[in-house]
Short mmCIF file of C-alpha atoms in Angstrom, two decimals:
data_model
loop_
_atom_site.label_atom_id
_atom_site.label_comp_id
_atom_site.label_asym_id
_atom_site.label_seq_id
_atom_site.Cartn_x
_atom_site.Cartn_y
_atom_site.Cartn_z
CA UNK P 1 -1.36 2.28 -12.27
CA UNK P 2 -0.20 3.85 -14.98
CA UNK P 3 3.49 4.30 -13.84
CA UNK P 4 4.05 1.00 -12.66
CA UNK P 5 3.31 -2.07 -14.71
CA UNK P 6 3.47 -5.32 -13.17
CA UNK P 7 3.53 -9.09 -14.62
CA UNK P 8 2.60 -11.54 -14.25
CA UNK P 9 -1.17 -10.76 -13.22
CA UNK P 10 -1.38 -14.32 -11.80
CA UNK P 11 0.95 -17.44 -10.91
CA UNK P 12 0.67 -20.57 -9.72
CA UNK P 13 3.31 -22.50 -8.20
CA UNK P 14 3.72 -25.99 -7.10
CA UNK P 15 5.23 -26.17 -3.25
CA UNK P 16 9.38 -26.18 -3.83
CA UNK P 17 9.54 -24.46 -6.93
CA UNK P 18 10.65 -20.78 -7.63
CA UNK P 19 9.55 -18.04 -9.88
CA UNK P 20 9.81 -14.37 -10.50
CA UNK P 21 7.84 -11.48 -10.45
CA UNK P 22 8.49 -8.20 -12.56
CA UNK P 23 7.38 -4.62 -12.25
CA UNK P 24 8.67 -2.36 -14.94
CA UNK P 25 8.58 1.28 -14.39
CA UNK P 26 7.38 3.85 -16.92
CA UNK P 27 9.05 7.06 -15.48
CA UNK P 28 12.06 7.17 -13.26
CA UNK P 29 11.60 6.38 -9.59
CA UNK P 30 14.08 7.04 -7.36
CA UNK P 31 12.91 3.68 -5.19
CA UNK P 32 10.42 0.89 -5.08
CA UNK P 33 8.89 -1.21 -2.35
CA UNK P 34 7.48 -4.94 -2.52
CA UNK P 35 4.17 -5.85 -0.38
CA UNK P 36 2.66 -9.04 -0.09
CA UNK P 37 -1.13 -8.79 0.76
CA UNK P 38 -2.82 -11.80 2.56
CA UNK P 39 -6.24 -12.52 2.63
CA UNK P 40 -7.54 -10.01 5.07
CA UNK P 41 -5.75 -6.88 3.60
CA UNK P 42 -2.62 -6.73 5.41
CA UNK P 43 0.11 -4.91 3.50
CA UNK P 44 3.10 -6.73 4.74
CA UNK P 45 6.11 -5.12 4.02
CA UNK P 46 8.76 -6.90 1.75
CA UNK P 47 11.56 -4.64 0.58
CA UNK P 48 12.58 -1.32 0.30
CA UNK P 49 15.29 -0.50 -2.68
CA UNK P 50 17.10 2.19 -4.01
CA UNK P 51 19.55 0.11 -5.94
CA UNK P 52 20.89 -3.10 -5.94
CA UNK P 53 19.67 -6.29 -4.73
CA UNK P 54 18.23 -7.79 -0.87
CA UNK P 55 17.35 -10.99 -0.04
CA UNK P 56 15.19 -12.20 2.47
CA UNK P 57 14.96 -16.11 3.17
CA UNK P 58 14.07 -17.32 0.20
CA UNK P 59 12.76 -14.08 -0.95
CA UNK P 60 15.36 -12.18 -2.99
CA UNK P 61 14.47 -8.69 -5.11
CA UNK P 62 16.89 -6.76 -7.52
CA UNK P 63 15.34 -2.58 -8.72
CA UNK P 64 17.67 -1.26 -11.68
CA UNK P 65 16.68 2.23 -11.88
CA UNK P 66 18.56 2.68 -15.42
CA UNK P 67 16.26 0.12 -17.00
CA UNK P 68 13.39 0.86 -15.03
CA UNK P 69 12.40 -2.39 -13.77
CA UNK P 70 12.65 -4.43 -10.13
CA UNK P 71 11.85 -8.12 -9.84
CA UNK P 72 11.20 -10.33 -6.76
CA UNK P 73 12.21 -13.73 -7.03
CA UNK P 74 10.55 -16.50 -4.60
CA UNK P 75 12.54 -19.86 -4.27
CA UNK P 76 11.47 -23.04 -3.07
CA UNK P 77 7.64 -21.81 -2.56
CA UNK P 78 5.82 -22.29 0.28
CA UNK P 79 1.88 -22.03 0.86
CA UNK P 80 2.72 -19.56 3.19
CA UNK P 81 3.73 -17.43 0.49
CA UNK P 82 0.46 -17.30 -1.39
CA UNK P 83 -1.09 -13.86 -1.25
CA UNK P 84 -1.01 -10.87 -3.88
CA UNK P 85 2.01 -9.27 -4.28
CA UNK P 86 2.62 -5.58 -5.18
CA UNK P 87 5.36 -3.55 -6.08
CA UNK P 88 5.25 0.50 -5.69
CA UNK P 89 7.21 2.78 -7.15
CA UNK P 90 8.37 6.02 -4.89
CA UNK P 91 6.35 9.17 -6.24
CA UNK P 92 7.44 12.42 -4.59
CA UNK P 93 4.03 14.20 -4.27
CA UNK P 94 1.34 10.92 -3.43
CA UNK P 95 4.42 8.66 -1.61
CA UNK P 96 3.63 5.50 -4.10
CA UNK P 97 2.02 4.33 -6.81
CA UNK P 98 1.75 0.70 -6.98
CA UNK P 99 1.06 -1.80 -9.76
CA UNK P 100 -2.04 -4.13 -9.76
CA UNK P 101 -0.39 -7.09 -8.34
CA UNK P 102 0.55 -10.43 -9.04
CA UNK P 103 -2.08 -13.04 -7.08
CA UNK P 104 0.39 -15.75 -6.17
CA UNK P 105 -1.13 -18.99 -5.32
CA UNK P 106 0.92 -21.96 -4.10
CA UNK P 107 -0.04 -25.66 -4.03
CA UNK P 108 0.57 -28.77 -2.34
CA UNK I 1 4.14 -6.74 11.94
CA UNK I 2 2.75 -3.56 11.86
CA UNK I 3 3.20 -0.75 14.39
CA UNK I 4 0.12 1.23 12.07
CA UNK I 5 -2.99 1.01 13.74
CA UNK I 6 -6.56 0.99 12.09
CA UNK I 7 -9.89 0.79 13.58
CA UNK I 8 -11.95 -0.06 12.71
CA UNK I 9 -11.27 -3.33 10.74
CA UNK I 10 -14.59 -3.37 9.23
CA UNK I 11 -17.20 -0.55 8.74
CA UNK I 12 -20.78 -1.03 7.19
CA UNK I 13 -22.73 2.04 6.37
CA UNK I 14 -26.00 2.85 4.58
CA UNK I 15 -26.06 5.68 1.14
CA UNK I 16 -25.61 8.65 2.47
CA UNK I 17 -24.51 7.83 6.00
CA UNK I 18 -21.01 9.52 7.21
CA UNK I 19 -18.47 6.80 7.67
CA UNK I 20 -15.35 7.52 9.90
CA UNK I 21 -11.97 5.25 10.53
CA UNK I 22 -8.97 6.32 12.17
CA UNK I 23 -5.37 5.49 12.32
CA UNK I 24 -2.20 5.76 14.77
CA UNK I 25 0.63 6.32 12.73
CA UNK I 26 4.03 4.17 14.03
CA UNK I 27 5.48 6.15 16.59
CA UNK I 28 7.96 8.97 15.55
CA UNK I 29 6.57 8.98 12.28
CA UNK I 30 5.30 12.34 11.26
CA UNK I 31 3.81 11.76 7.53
CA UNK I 32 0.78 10.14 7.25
CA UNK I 33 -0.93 8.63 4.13
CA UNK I 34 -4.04 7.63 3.28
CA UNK I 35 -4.66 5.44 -0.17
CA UNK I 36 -8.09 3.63 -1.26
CA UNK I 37 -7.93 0.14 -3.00
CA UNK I 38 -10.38 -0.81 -4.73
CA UNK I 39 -11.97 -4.29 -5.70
CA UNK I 40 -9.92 -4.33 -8.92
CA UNK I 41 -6.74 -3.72 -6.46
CA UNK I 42 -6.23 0.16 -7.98
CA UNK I 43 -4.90 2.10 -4.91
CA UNK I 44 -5.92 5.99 -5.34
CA UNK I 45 -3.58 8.32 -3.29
CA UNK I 46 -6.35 10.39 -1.30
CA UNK I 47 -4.61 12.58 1.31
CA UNK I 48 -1.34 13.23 3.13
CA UNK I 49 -0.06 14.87 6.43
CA UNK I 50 3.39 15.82 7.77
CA UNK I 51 2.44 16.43 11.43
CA UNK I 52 -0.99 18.02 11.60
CA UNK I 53 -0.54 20.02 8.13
CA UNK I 54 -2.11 18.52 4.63
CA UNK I 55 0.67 18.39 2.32
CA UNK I 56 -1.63 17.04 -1.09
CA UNK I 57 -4.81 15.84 -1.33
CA UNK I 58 -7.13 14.93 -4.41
CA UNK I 59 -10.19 16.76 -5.34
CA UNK I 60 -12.48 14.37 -4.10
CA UNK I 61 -10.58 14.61 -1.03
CA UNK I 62 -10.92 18.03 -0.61
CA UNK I 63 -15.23 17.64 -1.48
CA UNK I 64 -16.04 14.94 0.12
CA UNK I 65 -13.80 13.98 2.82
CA UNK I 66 -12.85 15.24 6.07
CA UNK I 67 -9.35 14.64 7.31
CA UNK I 68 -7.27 15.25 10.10
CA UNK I 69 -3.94 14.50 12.43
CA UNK I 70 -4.19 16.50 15.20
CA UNK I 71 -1.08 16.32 17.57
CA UNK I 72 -1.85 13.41 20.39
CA UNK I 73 -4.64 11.81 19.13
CA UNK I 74 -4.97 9.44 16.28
CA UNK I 75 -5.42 10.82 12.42
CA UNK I 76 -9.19 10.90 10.97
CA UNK I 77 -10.29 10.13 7.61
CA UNK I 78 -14.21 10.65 7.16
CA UNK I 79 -16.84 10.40 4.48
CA UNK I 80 -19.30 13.07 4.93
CA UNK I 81 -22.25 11.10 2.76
CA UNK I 82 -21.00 7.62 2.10
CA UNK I 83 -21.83 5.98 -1.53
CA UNK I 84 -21.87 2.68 -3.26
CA UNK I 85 -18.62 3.55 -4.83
CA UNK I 86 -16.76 4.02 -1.92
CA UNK I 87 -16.55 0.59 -0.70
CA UNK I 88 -13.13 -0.24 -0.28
CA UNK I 89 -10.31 -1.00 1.76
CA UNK I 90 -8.42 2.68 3.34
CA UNK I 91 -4.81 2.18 4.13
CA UNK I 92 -3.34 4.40 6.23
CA UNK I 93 0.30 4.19 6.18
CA UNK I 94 3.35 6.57 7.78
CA UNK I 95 7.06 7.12 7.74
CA UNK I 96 10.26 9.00 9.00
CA UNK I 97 10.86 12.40 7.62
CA UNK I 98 14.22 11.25 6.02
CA UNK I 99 12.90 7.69 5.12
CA UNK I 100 11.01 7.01 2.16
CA UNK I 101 9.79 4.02 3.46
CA UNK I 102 6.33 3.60 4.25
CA UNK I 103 4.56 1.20 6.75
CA UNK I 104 0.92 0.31 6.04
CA UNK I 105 -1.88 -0.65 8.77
CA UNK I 106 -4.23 -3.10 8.46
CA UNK I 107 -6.90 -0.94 6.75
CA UNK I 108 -10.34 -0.72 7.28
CA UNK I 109 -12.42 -2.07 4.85
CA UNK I 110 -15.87 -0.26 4.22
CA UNK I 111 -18.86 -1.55 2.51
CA UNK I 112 -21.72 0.96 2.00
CA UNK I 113 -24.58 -1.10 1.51
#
């Protein structure tokens, strides 16, 4: 959507390698959420931020609401990890509003 | 995984037919949401509950859709005459009053034939 902007629209990654995904944020949001999507729909929840940084395995995601931007960084990739992956900024009337995702795919 | 249940998982329907799909929200969690994502992965915001109330909903909510949560049985989101442009995937998803965190289901993914 408008509000959220997200990049890179696709990304390939060999298995092992790492990479980042960015979602830059056009109005202040108080907090943003990563999904990863699989192949039949599921929304699978990633993080939740306010501020700050969390890392999950080799999942790790920063949100700086100053500058208006949150990244998600994936290290040592996995084909598990292939899927399209959305960020969503918080909006106080409609809950989110989520950019058009990144379609990660990871090969052998 | 997720505690948000959809049914059903798939829904065909003919032009004009009504298509309904339902959703238990995780337990305890009084707001509902329901979003649309389309083929180009654009989710819409369509309608929200807290408890059986409709906080917001979007104008083609309110003309073409029929929504509800009643209390003790699961929340409703119908199309009264289904069209090509509706195919989609409908995610219902829910939280905690005091957490802004939202849990999606599995959605139901609707192709009107």
């Amino acid at each position: 959507g408008d509000q959220v902007e997200q990049s890179p629209s696709a990304l390939s990654l060999h298995e092992g390698t790492s990479s980042a995904l960015r979602c830059n944020f056009t109005t202040t949001t108080r907090s943003v959420q990563w999904f990863r999507q699989n192949s039949r729909g599921s929304l699978i929840n990633l993080f939740y931020l306010a501020s700050g940084t969390k890392e999950n395995g080799r999942l790790k995601s920063a949100f700086d609401s100053k500058e208006l931007y949150s990244t998600l960084h994936i290290r040592d990739a996995q084909l598990e990890d292939s899927g399209t992956y959305f960020c969503a900024a918080r909006n106080y009337a409609q809950g989110l509003t989520f950019g058009l995702g990144t379609r990660v795919s990871v090969f052998p | 995984n997720s505690k948000v249940i959809q049914t059903p998982r798939y829904l065909v329907k003919g032009q004009g037919q009504k298509a309904k799909m339902r959703c238990i929200p995780e337990k305890g969690h009084p707001v509902v949401f329901w979003y649309q994502q389309n083929k180009n992965n654009e989710f819409k915001f369509l309608i929200n509950f807290q408890n059986q109330e409709v906080l917001q909903q979007i104008d083609m909510t309110e003309k073409r859709f029929s929504a509800e949560c009643p209390s003790n049985s699961p929340c409703s989101l119908e199309i009264q005459s289904s069209e090509a442009g509706d195919s989609a995937l409908y995610l219902c998803a829910s939280r905690d009053i005091s957490n802004e965190r939202l849990f999606f289901g599995h959605g139901t993914k609707l192709s009107v034939l």
